[in-house]
Coordinates of C-alpha atoms (C1' of nucleotides) in Angstrom, one line a residue:
Chain R
M49 CA 208.9 116.7 78.0
S50 CA 210.0 113.9 75.8
E51 CA 207.2 113.5 73.3
Y52 CA 208.5 110.0 72.9
E53 CA 207.5 108.9 76.4
R54 CA 204.2 110.6 76.2
D55 CA 203.5 108.9 72.9
A56 CA 204.3 105.5 74.3
R57 CA 201.9 106.1 77.2
R58 CA 199.2 107.3 74.9
E59 CA 199.7 104.3 72.7
R60 CA 199.3 102.0 75.7
L61 CA 196.2 104.0 76.7
G62 CA 194.7 103.5 73.2
A63 CA 195.6 99.8 73.2
L64 CA 193.8 99.3 76.6
R65 CA 190.7 101.0 75.3
E66 CA 190.8 98.9 72.1
S67 CA 190.9 95.7 74.2
G68 CA 187.8 96.9 76.1
I69 CA 189.5 98.0 79.3
E70 CA 188.3 101.3 80.8
P71 CA 191.5 103.1 81.8
Y72 CA 189.6 105.5 84.2
P73 CA 187.0 103.4 85.9
A74 CA 184.5 105.0 88.2
R75 CA 184.5 102.4 91.0
V76 CA 187.2 100.8 93.1
G77 CA 186.7 97.3 94.4
P78 CA 187.3 96.3 98.0
R79 CA 190.7 97.2 99.3
T80 CA 192.7 97.5 102.5
P81 CA 194.7 100.6 103.0
V82 CA 198.4 99.8 102.8
A83 CA 199.1 101.3 106.2
E84 CA 196.5 99.0 107.7
L85 CA 197.7 95.9 105.9
R86 CA 201.3 96.6 107.0
A87 CA 200.3 97.2 110.6
E88 CA 198.6 93.9 110.6
H89 CA 201.1 91.7 108.8
D90 CA 204.5 93.4 109.0
A91 CA 205.5 91.2 111.9
R92 CA 204.4 88.0 110.3
E93 CA 207.3 85.6 109.3
A94 CA 207.6 84.0 105.9
E95 CA 206.7 80.5 107.1
A96 CA 203.6 81.8 108.9
L97 CA 202.5 83.4 105.6
E98 CA 203.1 80.2 103.8
K99 CA 201.2 78.1 106.3
E100 CA 198.2 80.4 106.6
P101 CA 198.0 82.3 103.3
V102 CA 196.7 85.9 103.7
E103 CA 194.6 87.2 100.8
A104 CA 194.5 90.9 100.4
A105 CA 193.6 93.7 98.0
V106 CA 195.2 97.1 97.8
A107 CA 195.0 100.2 95.7
G108 CA 197.7 102.7 95.0
R109 CA 200.0 104.4 92.6
V110 CA 202.8 102.5 90.9
M111 CA 206.0 104.2 91.9
A112 CA 208.6 101.7 90.8
H113 CA 208.8 98.8 88.4
R114 CA 211.4 96.0 88.4
S115 CA 211.1 93.3 85.8
F116 CA 212.9 89.9 85.7
G117 CA 211.3 88.2 82.7
K118 CA 209.0 85.8 84.3
L119 CA 208.8 87.7 87.6
L120 CA 208.3 91.4 88.2
F121 CA 207.9 93.7 91.2
V122 CA 206.1 97.0 91.4
D123 CA 206.0 99.3 94.4
V124 CA 202.5 100.5 95.0
V125 CA 202.0 103.6 97.2
D126 CA 198.8 104.3 98.9
D127 CA 198.5 107.5 101.0
G128 CA 202.2 107.7 101.5
H129 CA 202.6 104.0 102.4
A130 CA 204.4 101.6 100.0
L131 CA 203.8 97.9 99.4
Q132 CA 205.8 95.7 97.1
V133 CA 203.6 93.8 94.7
S134 CA 204.9 90.8 92.7
G135 CA 203.6 89.4 89.4
R136 CA 204.6 85.9 88.4
K137 CA 204.1 84.5 84.9
Q138 CA 203.4 81.1 86.2
Q139 CA 200.7 82.4 88.5
L140 CA 198.9 84.7 86.1
D141 CA 197.1 84.4 82.8
P142 CA 199.3 85.7 79.9
E143 CA 197.1 88.8 79.4
T144 CA 197.3 89.9 83.0
F145 CA 201.0 89.3 83.1
A146 CA 201.5 91.3 79.9
R147 CA 199.4 94.1 81.3
M148 CA 201.3 94.1 84.5
R149 CA 204.6 94.4 82.5
E150 CA 203.1 97.4 80.7
L151 CA 202.2 99.4 83.8
D152 CA 203.8 102.8 83.8
I153 CA 205.2 104.6 86.8
G154 CA 202.4 106.8 88.0
D155 CA 199.5 104.5 87.1
F156 CA 196.9 103.7 89.6
V157 CA 196.1 100.0 90.2
R158 CA 194.1 97.7 92.4
V159 CA 195.8 94.4 93.1
E160 CA 194.2 91.3 94.6
G161 CA 196.7 88.7 95.7
V162 CA 198.3 86.7 98.4
L163 CA 200.9 88.0 100.9
W164 CA 204.4 86.4 101.0
R165 CA 207.8 87.4 101.9
T166 CA 210.8 87.5 99.5
R167 CA 214.2 86.2 100.2
S168 CA 215.3 89.6 101.4
G169 CA 212.3 89.6 103.8
E170 CA 210.1 92.2 102.0
L171 CA 206.4 91.8 102.6
T172 CA 205.0 91.4 99.1
L173 CA 201.6 90.9 97.6
D174 CA 201.7 88.3 94.9
T175 CA 199.1 89.3 92.2
R176 CA 196.2 87.1 91.4
R177 CA 194.1 89.9 89.8
L178 CA 195.1 93.3 88.5
E179 CA 192.8 96.3 87.7
L180 CA 193.9 99.5 86.3
L181 CA 192.3 102.4 88.2
G182 CA 193.9 105.3 86.2
K183 CA 196.5 105.7 83.6
A184 CA 199.2 108.3 84.0
L185 CA 200.3 110.1 80.9
R186 CA 203.3 112.0 82.2
P187 CA 206.3 110.6 83.8
L188 CA 207.2 111.4 87.5
P189 CA 210.4 113.1 88.4
E190 CA 213.5 110.8 88.6
K191 CA 213.8 108.5 91.6
W192 CA 217.4 109.1 92.6
H193 CA 217.5 112.8 93.1
G194 CA 213.8 113.4 93.1
L195 CA 212.6 116.8 92.3
S196 CA 214.7 119.7 93.5
D197 CA 213.9 122.5 91.2
V198 CA 212.2 125.0 93.5
E199 CA 210.0 126.5 90.9
T200 CA 208.6 123.1 89.8
R201 CA 208.2 122.1 93.4
F202 CA 206.0 125.1 94.0
R203 CA 204.2 125.3 90.7
Q204 CA 203.5 121.5 90.6
R205 CA 203.3 120.8 94.3
Y206 CA 201.7 117.5 93.6
L207 CA 205.0 116.2 92.2
D208 CA 206.8 117.5 95.3
L209 CA 204.4 115.7 97.5
L210 CA 204.7 112.5 95.5
V211 CA 208.5 112.3 95.5
N212 CA 209.8 114.4 98.4
E213 CA 209.0 112.9 101.8
D214 CA 209.6 116.1 103.5
A215 CA 207.0 118.0 101.5
R216 CA 204.4 115.4 102.6
R217 CA 205.6 115.5 106.2
I218 CA 205.2 119.3 106.4
A219 CA 201.7 119.2 104.9
V220 CA 200.7 116.6 107.4
V221 CA 202.3 118.5 110.3
R222 CA 200.5 121.7 109.3
S223 CA 197.2 120.0 109.3
R224 CA 197.8 118.5 112.7
V225 CA 198.9 121.9 114.1
V226 CA 195.7 123.5 113.0
S227 CA 193.6 120.7 114.2
R228 CA 195.3 120.7 117.6
M229 CA 194.8 124.5 117.8
R230 CA 191.1 124.1 117.3
R231 CA 190.8 121.5 119.9
F232 CA 192.8 123.7 122.3
L233 CA 190.6 126.7 121.7
E234 CA 187.4 124.6 122.0
S235 CA 188.6 123.2 125.3
R236 CA 188.8 126.8 126.5
D237 CA 185.3 127.5 125.3
F238 CA 186.1 129.6 122.3
L239 CA 183.5 129.6 119.6
E240 CA 184.8 129.3 116.0
V241 CA 183.3 132.0 113.8
E242 CA 183.7 133.3 110.3
T243 CA 183.9 137.0 109.4
P244 CA 184.0 138.8 106.0
I245 CA 187.0 138.5 103.8
L246 CA 185.6 141.2 101.5
Q247 CA 185.5 144.3 103.6
P248 CA 184.3 147.8 102.8
I249 CA 187.1 149.2 105.1
Y250 CA 190.2 147.2 105.8
G251 CA 191.8 147.4 109.3
G252 CA 193.2 145.6 112.3
A253 CA 196.8 145.7 111.1
A254 CA 199.4 148.0 109.6
A255 CA 199.5 146.9 106.0
R256 CA 198.4 147.8 102.5
P257 CA 195.3 146.0 101.2
F258 CA 194.3 144.3 98.0
Q259 CA 191.4 146.1 96.4
T260 CA 188.5 144.6 94.4
H261 CA 185.0 145.6 93.3
H262 CA 181.5 144.2 93.6
N263 CA 179.9 144.7 90.3
A264 CA 176.2 144.3 91.2
L265 CA 176.5 146.8 94.1
D266 CA 179.1 148.9 92.2
Q267 CA 181.0 148.9 95.5
D268 CA 184.8 149.0 96.1
L269 CA 185.9 146.3 98.6
F270 CA 189.1 145.3 100.2
L271 CA 190.4 141.8 101.0
R272 CA 190.9 141.8 104.7
I273 CA 194.3 142.4 106.1
S274 CA 193.0 141.1 109.5
D275 CA 189.8 140.0 111.0
E276 CA 190.3 141.8 114.2
L277 CA 187.6 144.5 114.0
Y278 CA 184.9 142.0 113.1
L279 CA 185.8 139.6 115.8
K280 CA 185.7 142.5 118.3
R281 CA 182.2 143.4 117.0
L282 CA 181.2 139.9 118.0
V283 CA 182.5 140.4 121.5
V284 CA 180.4 143.6 121.6
G285 CA 177.5 141.3 120.7
G286 CA 178.1 139.2 123.7
L287 CA 180.1 136.3 122.2
N288 CA 182.7 136.4 124.9
R289 CA 185.2 134.0 123.4
V290 CA 185.5 133.8 119.7
Y291 CA 188.2 132.8 117.3
E292 CA 188.7 132.5 113.5
I293 CA 191.3 130.7 111.6
G294 CA 191.5 132.2 108.2
R295 CA 193.4 133.8 105.3
N296 CA 194.5 137.4 105.4
F297 CA 195.8 139.3 102.4
R298 CA 198.5 142.0 102.5
N299 CA 199.6 143.8 99.4
E300 CA 203.3 143.9 100.1
G301 CA 206.6 142.3 99.1
I302 CA 207.2 138.5 99.1
S303 CA 210.0 137.2 101.1
R304 CA 211.2 134.2 103.2
K305 CA 208.7 135.4 105.9
H306 CA 206.0 136.9 103.8
N307 CA 203.4 135.6 101.4
P308 CA 200.6 138.0 100.1
E309 CA 198.1 135.6 101.6
F310 CA 198.7 133.9 104.9
T311 CA 196.8 132.1 107.6
A312 CA 196.2 133.6 111.0
M313 CA 194.3 132.5 114.1
E314 CA 192.8 135.4 115.9
C315 CA 191.0 135.0 119.2
Y316 CA 189.3 137.5 121.6
Q317 CA 188.4 136.8 125.2
A318 CA 186.2 139.1 127.3
W319 CA 187.2 139.9 130.9
A320 CA 190.8 139.3 129.9
D321 CA 193.9 141.5 129.3
Y322 CA 197.1 141.0 127.4
T323 CA 198.8 139.1 130.3
D324 CA 196.0 136.5 130.0
M325 CA 196.8 136.3 126.3
M326 CA 200.4 135.6 127.2
E327 CA 199.3 132.6 129.3
L328 CA 196.9 131.5 126.5
V329 CA 199.5 131.7 123.7
Q330 CA 202.1 130.0 125.7
A331 CA 199.8 127.1 126.5
L332 CA 198.8 126.9 122.9
V333 CA 202.3 126.9 121.5
V334 CA 203.4 124.4 124.1
E335 CA 200.5 122.1 123.2
V336 CA 201.2 122.3 119.5
A337 CA 204.9 121.7 120.0
H338 CA 204.1 118.6 121.9
E339 CA 201.8 117.5 119.1
V340 CA 204.6 117.9 116.6
H341 CA 207.8 117.0 118.5
G342 CA 206.5 115.1 121.5
G343 CA 208.4 117.6 123.6
L344 CA 209.5 121.3 124.0
R345 CA 213.0 121.2 122.6
F346 CA 213.6 121.3 118.9
S347 CA 216.2 122.7 116.5
C348 CA 215.6 125.9 114.5
R349 CA 218.0 127.6 112.3
G350 CA 220.9 125.8 113.9
H351 CA 219.8 126.7 117.4
E352 CA 218.1 124.6 120.0
V353 CA 214.8 126.2 120.9
D354 CA 213.5 125.4 124.3
L355 CA 209.9 126.2 125.0
S356 CA 209.9 125.0 128.6
G357 CA 209.7 127.3 131.7
D358 CA 208.5 130.9 131.9
W359 CA 209.0 133.0 128.8
P360 CA 210.7 136.3 129.6
R361 CA 208.7 139.5 129.2
I362 CA 210.9 142.3 127.9
P363 CA 209.6 145.9 127.4
M364 CA 210.4 147.1 123.9
R365 CA 212.3 150.0 125.3
D366 CA 214.7 147.8 127.3
A367 CA 215.2 145.5 124.3
I368 CA 216.2 148.4 122.1
L369 CA 218.4 149.9 124.7
E370 CA 220.3 146.7 125.1
A371 CA 220.6 146.1 121.3
T372 CA 222.0 149.6 120.9
D373 CA 224.5 149.4 123.8
G374 CA 222.4 151.9 125.8
T375 CA 222.6 154.6 123.1
L376 CA 218.9 154.6 122.1
D377 CA 216.1 155.2 124.5
I378 CA 212.9 155.3 122.6
L379 CA 211.2 157.1 125.5
A380 CA 213.8 159.9 125.7
D381 CA 212.9 163.2 124.0
D382 CA 215.7 163.0 121.5
D383 CA 216.0 163.9 117.8
W384 CA 215.1 160.5 116.4
K385 CA 216.3 161.4 112.9
A386 CA 219.8 161.8 114.4
H387 CA 219.6 158.2 115.8
E388 CA 218.3 156.9 112.5
R389 CA 221.4 158.4 110.7
R390 CA 223.8 157.3 113.4
L391 CA 222.5 153.7 113.3
G392 CA 222.6 153.7 109.5
L393 CA 219.0 152.8 109.2
D394 CA 216.8 153.5 106.2
P395 CA 215.0 156.8 106.6
K396 CA 211.4 156.4 107.7
P397 CA 208.7 159.1 107.6
T398 CA 207.5 158.7 111.1
W399 CA 208.9 158.1 114.6
A400 CA 206.8 155.0 115.0
Q401 CA 208.1 153.5 111.8
F402 CA 211.6 154.3 112.9
V403 CA 211.1 152.4 116.1
D404 CA 209.6 149.5 114.2
E405 CA 212.7 149.5 111.9
V406 CA 215.2 149.6 114.8
F407 CA 213.5 146.8 116.4
S408 CA 213.2 144.5 113.4
E409 CA 216.8 145.3 112.4
R410 CA 218.6 145.1 115.7
V411 CA 216.4 143.1 118.1
E412 CA 214.2 140.6 116.3
P413 CA 216.9 138.4 114.7
T414 CA 218.4 137.8 118.2
L415 CA 215.2 136.5 119.7
V416 CA 215.7 132.8 119.2
Q417 CA 214.3 131.5 122.5
P418 CA 210.6 132.3 123.2
C419 CA 210.2 135.8 124.5
F420 CA 207.4 138.4 124.9
I421 CA 208.3 141.9 123.8
T422 CA 205.9 144.2 125.6
Q423 CA 204.8 147.8 125.9
Y424 CA 204.8 149.0 122.3
P425 CA 204.7 152.7 121.4
K426 CA 201.2 153.9 121.1
A427 CA 201.7 155.2 117.6
L428 CA 202.5 151.7 116.3
T429 CA 199.4 150.3 117.8
P430 CA 196.2 152.2 117.4
L431 CA 193.9 149.4 118.6
A432 CA 195.5 148.7 122.0
K433 CA 194.8 150.1 125.4
S434 CA 197.2 152.6 126.9
A435 CA 199.7 151.3 129.5
P436 CA 198.9 152.8 132.9
E437 CA 202.5 153.4 133.7
D438 CA 203.3 155.5 130.6
E439 CA 200.8 157.3 128.3
R440 CA 203.1 156.8 125.4
L441 CA 202.9 153.0 125.5
V442 CA 200.3 150.4 125.1
E443 CA 199.5 147.1 126.6
R444 CA 200.7 144.9 123.8
F445 CA 203.1 142.1 123.3
E446 CA 204.5 140.2 120.4
L447 CA 205.8 136.7 120.8
F448 CA 209.2 135.9 119.2
V449 CA 210.6 132.5 118.6
G450 CA 213.4 131.5 116.3
G451 CA 214.0 135.2 115.4
M452 CA 210.5 135.6 114.1
E453 CA 207.3 137.2 115.2
V454 CA 204.7 134.4 115.7
A455 CA 202.0 136.1 117.8
N456 CA 200.7 139.6 118.6
A457 CA 198.3 140.5 121.3
F458 CA 196.7 143.5 123.1
S459 CA 194.5 144.6 125.9
E460 CA 191.9 145.8 123.4
L461 CA 191.2 149.5 123.4
N462 CA 187.5 149.8 124.3
D463 CA 187.2 153.5 124.9
P464 CA 185.4 154.8 121.8
D465 CA 186.6 158.4 122.2
E466 CA 190.2 157.3 122.6
Q467 CA 189.8 155.0 119.7
R468 CA 188.5 157.9 117.6
R469 CA 191.6 160.1 118.6
R470 CA 193.9 157.2 117.7
F471 CA 192.3 156.8 114.2
E472 CA 192.7 160.6 113.7
E473 CA 196.3 160.3 114.7
Q474 CA 196.7 157.5 112.1
G475 CA 195.2 159.9 109.6
R476 CA 197.9 162.4 110.4
A477 CA 200.6 159.6 110.0
A478 CA 199.1 158.8 106.6
A479 CA 199.4 162.4 105.6
E480 CA 203.1 162.2 106.7
G481 CA 203.6 159.4 104.3
D482 CA 202.8 156.3 106.3
D483 CA 201.0 154.1 103.7
E484 CA 200.3 151.5 106.3
A485 CA 198.4 153.8 108.6
H486 CA 195.1 152.6 110.0
P487 CA 192.0 154.0 108.2
M488 CA 189.1 155.7 110.0
D489 CA 186.3 153.2 110.6
E490 CA 183.1 154.9 111.8
D491 CA 181.1 151.7 111.8
Y492 CA 183.6 150.1 114.2
L493 CA 183.5 153.2 116.4
R494 CA 179.7 152.9 116.5
A495 CA 180.2 149.3 117.8
L496 CA 182.6 150.5 120.4
E497 CA 180.1 153.2 121.5
H498 CA 177.7 150.4 122.3
G499 CA 180.4 148.9 124.5
L500 CA 183.2 146.4 124.1
P501 CA 183.9 144.7 127.5
P502 CA 187.4 144.6 128.7
T503 CA 188.9 142.2 126.2
G504 CA 192.2 140.5 125.5
G505 CA 193.0 139.7 121.8
L506 CA 195.6 137.5 120.2
G507 CA 196.7 136.7 116.7
V508 CA 199.0 133.8 115.8
G509 CA 200.6 133.5 112.4
I510 CA 200.0 129.8 111.5
D511 CA 202.4 129.7 108.6
R512 CA 205.2 131.0 110.7
L513 CA 204.4 128.8 113.6
V514 CA 204.6 125.8 111.3
M515 CA 207.7 127.1 109.7
L516 CA 209.3 127.3 113.2
L517 CA 208.1 123.8 114.2
V518 CA 209.4 122.1 111.1
D519 CA 212.5 124.3 110.9
A520 CA 211.7 125.3 107.3
P521 CA 213.9 128.0 105.8
S522 CA 211.0 129.7 104.1
L523 CA 207.3 130.3 104.4
R524 CA 206.9 128.8 101.0
E525 CA 207.9 125.4 102.4
V526 CA 204.8 125.4 104.6
I527 CA 202.3 127.0 102.2
L528 CA 201.2 124.3 99.7
F529 CA 200.8 126.8 96.8
P530 CA 202.9 129.9 97.5
H531 CA 202.4 132.9 95.3
L532 CA 204.5 132.9 92.1
R533 CA 204.5 135.0 89.0
P534 CA 202.6 133.5 86.1
E535 CA 204.6 130.9 84.3
Q536 CA 204.0 132.3 80.8
S537 CA 204.1 135.9 79.8
Chain S
rG272 C1' 212.5 148.5 92.8
rG273 C1' 218.3 147.4 93.1
rG274 C1' 222.6 143.8 93.2
rC275 C1' 224.4 138.9 92.5
rC276 C1' 223.5 133.9 90.8
rG277 C1' 220.8 130.3 87.9
rC278 C1' 217.7 128.6 83.5
rU279 C1' 221.2 122.7 78.8
rA280 C1' 216.9 115.7 77.4
rG281 C1' 210.9 114.0 81.3
rC282 C1' 214.2 114.4 86.2
rU283 C1' 219.3 115.4 88.4
rC284 C1' 223.4 117.5 86.3
rA285 C1' 228.3 118.0 83.1
rG286 C1' 229.8 120.9 78.8
rC287 C1' 237.5 123.9 78.9
rU288 C1' 239.9 129.5 75.5
rG289 C1' 233.6 130.6 70.7
rG290 C1' 234.0 125.4 66.3
rU291 C1' 225.8 124.1 66.9
rA292 C1' 225.9 119.0 72.9
rG293 C1' 227.0 114.7 77.0
rA294 C1' 226.2 111.3 81.5
rG295 C1' 223.0 108.8 85.1
rC296 C1' 217.9 107.8 85.8
rA297 C1' 213.3 107.7 83.0
rC298 C1' 211.6 106.1 78.0
rC299 C1' 211.9 102.4 73.7
rG300 C1' 213.8 97.2 72.0
rG301 C1' 216.2 92.6 73.8
rG302 C1' 217.7 89.2 78.1
rC303 C1' 216.7 87.7 83.0
rU304 C1' 211.9 84.0 88.8
rU305 C1' 213.8 86.9 94.8
rU306 C1' 214.6 92.6 93.2
rU307 C1' 213.7 97.0 96.0
rA308 C1' 218.5 103.2 93.3
rA309 C1' 217.7 95.6 90.4
rC310 C1' 221.2 94.1 86.7
rC311 C1' 223.2 93.2 81.5
rC312 C1' 223.1 94.6 76.1
rG313 C1' 221.4 98.0 72.3
rU314 C1' 218.7 102.4 71.0
rU315 C1' 215.8 107.0 71.2
rG316 C1' 215.2 111.7 73.0
rG317 C1' 217.6 118.8 72.6
rU318 C1' 214.1 125.8 69.9
rC319 C1' 220.8 124.9 75.2
rG320 C1' 214.6 130.2 78.9
rU321 C1' 213.0 134.1 74.8
rG322 C1' 214.4 138.0 71.4
rG323 C1' 218.2 140.8 69.3
rG324 C1' 223.6 141.9 68.5
rU325 C1' 229.0 140.8 67.7
rU326 C1' 231.4 136.9 64.7
rC327 C1' 233.1 133.0 59.1
rG328 C1' 230.8 130.4 63.3
rA329 C1' 227.4 131.5 69.7
rU330 C1' 225.0 126.9 74.9
rC331 C1' 229.6 129.9 75.6
rC332 C1' 230.8 137.0 74.4
rC333 C1' 227.4 141.6 74.6
rC334 C1' 222.3 143.9 75.1
rA335 C1' 217.1 143.5 76.4
rC336 C1' 213.3 140.7 78.3
rG337 C1' 210.9 136.4 81.1
rC338 C1' 210.9 133.0 85.2
rG339 C1' 213.3 131.4 89.7
rG340 C1' 216.8 131.8 93.9
rC341 C1' 219.7 134.6 97.6
rC342 C1' 220.6 139.4 99.5
rC343 C1' 219.2 144.5 99.9
rA344 C1' 215.0 148.1 99.6

RNA sequence: GGGCCGCUAGCUCAGCUGGUAGAGCACCGGGCUUUUAACCCGUUGGUCGUGGGUUCGAUCCCCACGCGGCCCA
């Protein structure tokens, strides 16, 4: 940073204080939000404003400054809406005019004035009174090219939000998506709940956890990788429809589609199965897409995604058969290691992880249009009910759109003995080297022994859903503060 | 974890075959009453990511490290 510019700003700050002006006042006088003012007067012609003068006051951040000697313009931005403000020497006392000339880009001001229209037709507030609401000591990024350095955009997201319209747009869209999601679930009688983030045993997904420690209890704890097992305990307790929107933490690599902490919506519905969850998630995604796009077609990664109509349901076995030209049947009793070598895939310790790998390598990227992949191998899914047609499969689906998994759902396994066997099987997978195997959870088994009703469960990755809807190339564009290494070593 | 690419003024970027740096915007000074990427004139501003090495001499070549990006794992 140019010490020169910071010195100049600090000097002005000092001069203000010396002349008795508080540069960081506590209170803001009456004001109209710029958006409101524009909505009311944008249509008004110059003559109309002259005949019936409109007095107004606004507050905002100075984002541009153009000076003409005896006339100057500043652009004042209030919550993303800009208003041009003019200052005329002839209209103002010399001190106010001088202070207006000395405004820095980034300063907060409150301006009282009269609306007029310039020759070029711009609605402008001509200053009668000027108050400084906050002095900025550092310059903003440059106005032509804005801020494009990705690292700065993420480390100093506030700068990104101030100068890149898209950053602001995405933040707003994300908030609307979550809000719409809540309204949707409420309309279907789901109860919003909160469950522990610090858990004595992690579970509900295949992932490695972050570990921490409670000092007073001298207890090791995990940051949740999912809230599934707690939400299902609530269904055991008779809360038939529950959901939680919250952060999960997975101790794995960072990529375009992965951040160590991410936001998920999970919901559980008694008396439902995974097909009910298909209906639910489709209605939800459709509603949210309407909220964002006003329709069901939008572009994503250069493709047109169309959410209308029925979304196909494709058993995983068929999807993999098709993607391997009929050469790999995951239900055939083959030597899977041979297939792994033949397909040139990275060696995996277990059959389940091999299937997962084939799927994510060969099938997932091709699933641009919305599509339910169903009937997952049991070994991949220790918490879902067996499929009646084949003991090796479970009643599960994942929703894919834009080549990405956005939702995951099961008919929840509620047979406590079967659940115990599945956990034991996971223990064997762990022994074979699967570091994402599900741990044994006796407390959860006890809850199941009390009785979980037939229940459908659904998880939706909110970051990915937003990424899809705004066609962002990376999760980091939709997470305001994505994880980065520390700046200084 | 591996490969490739990047890191130069506050921001966006140039910088040839090795001879210690430039532009635009911002900033500072001056001019200007209709601009909105205002304009005109004149300045200022650099640990060239960090640390080593090679060399008479390194932003440039070599090595290590840091941060970031893309791809792979």
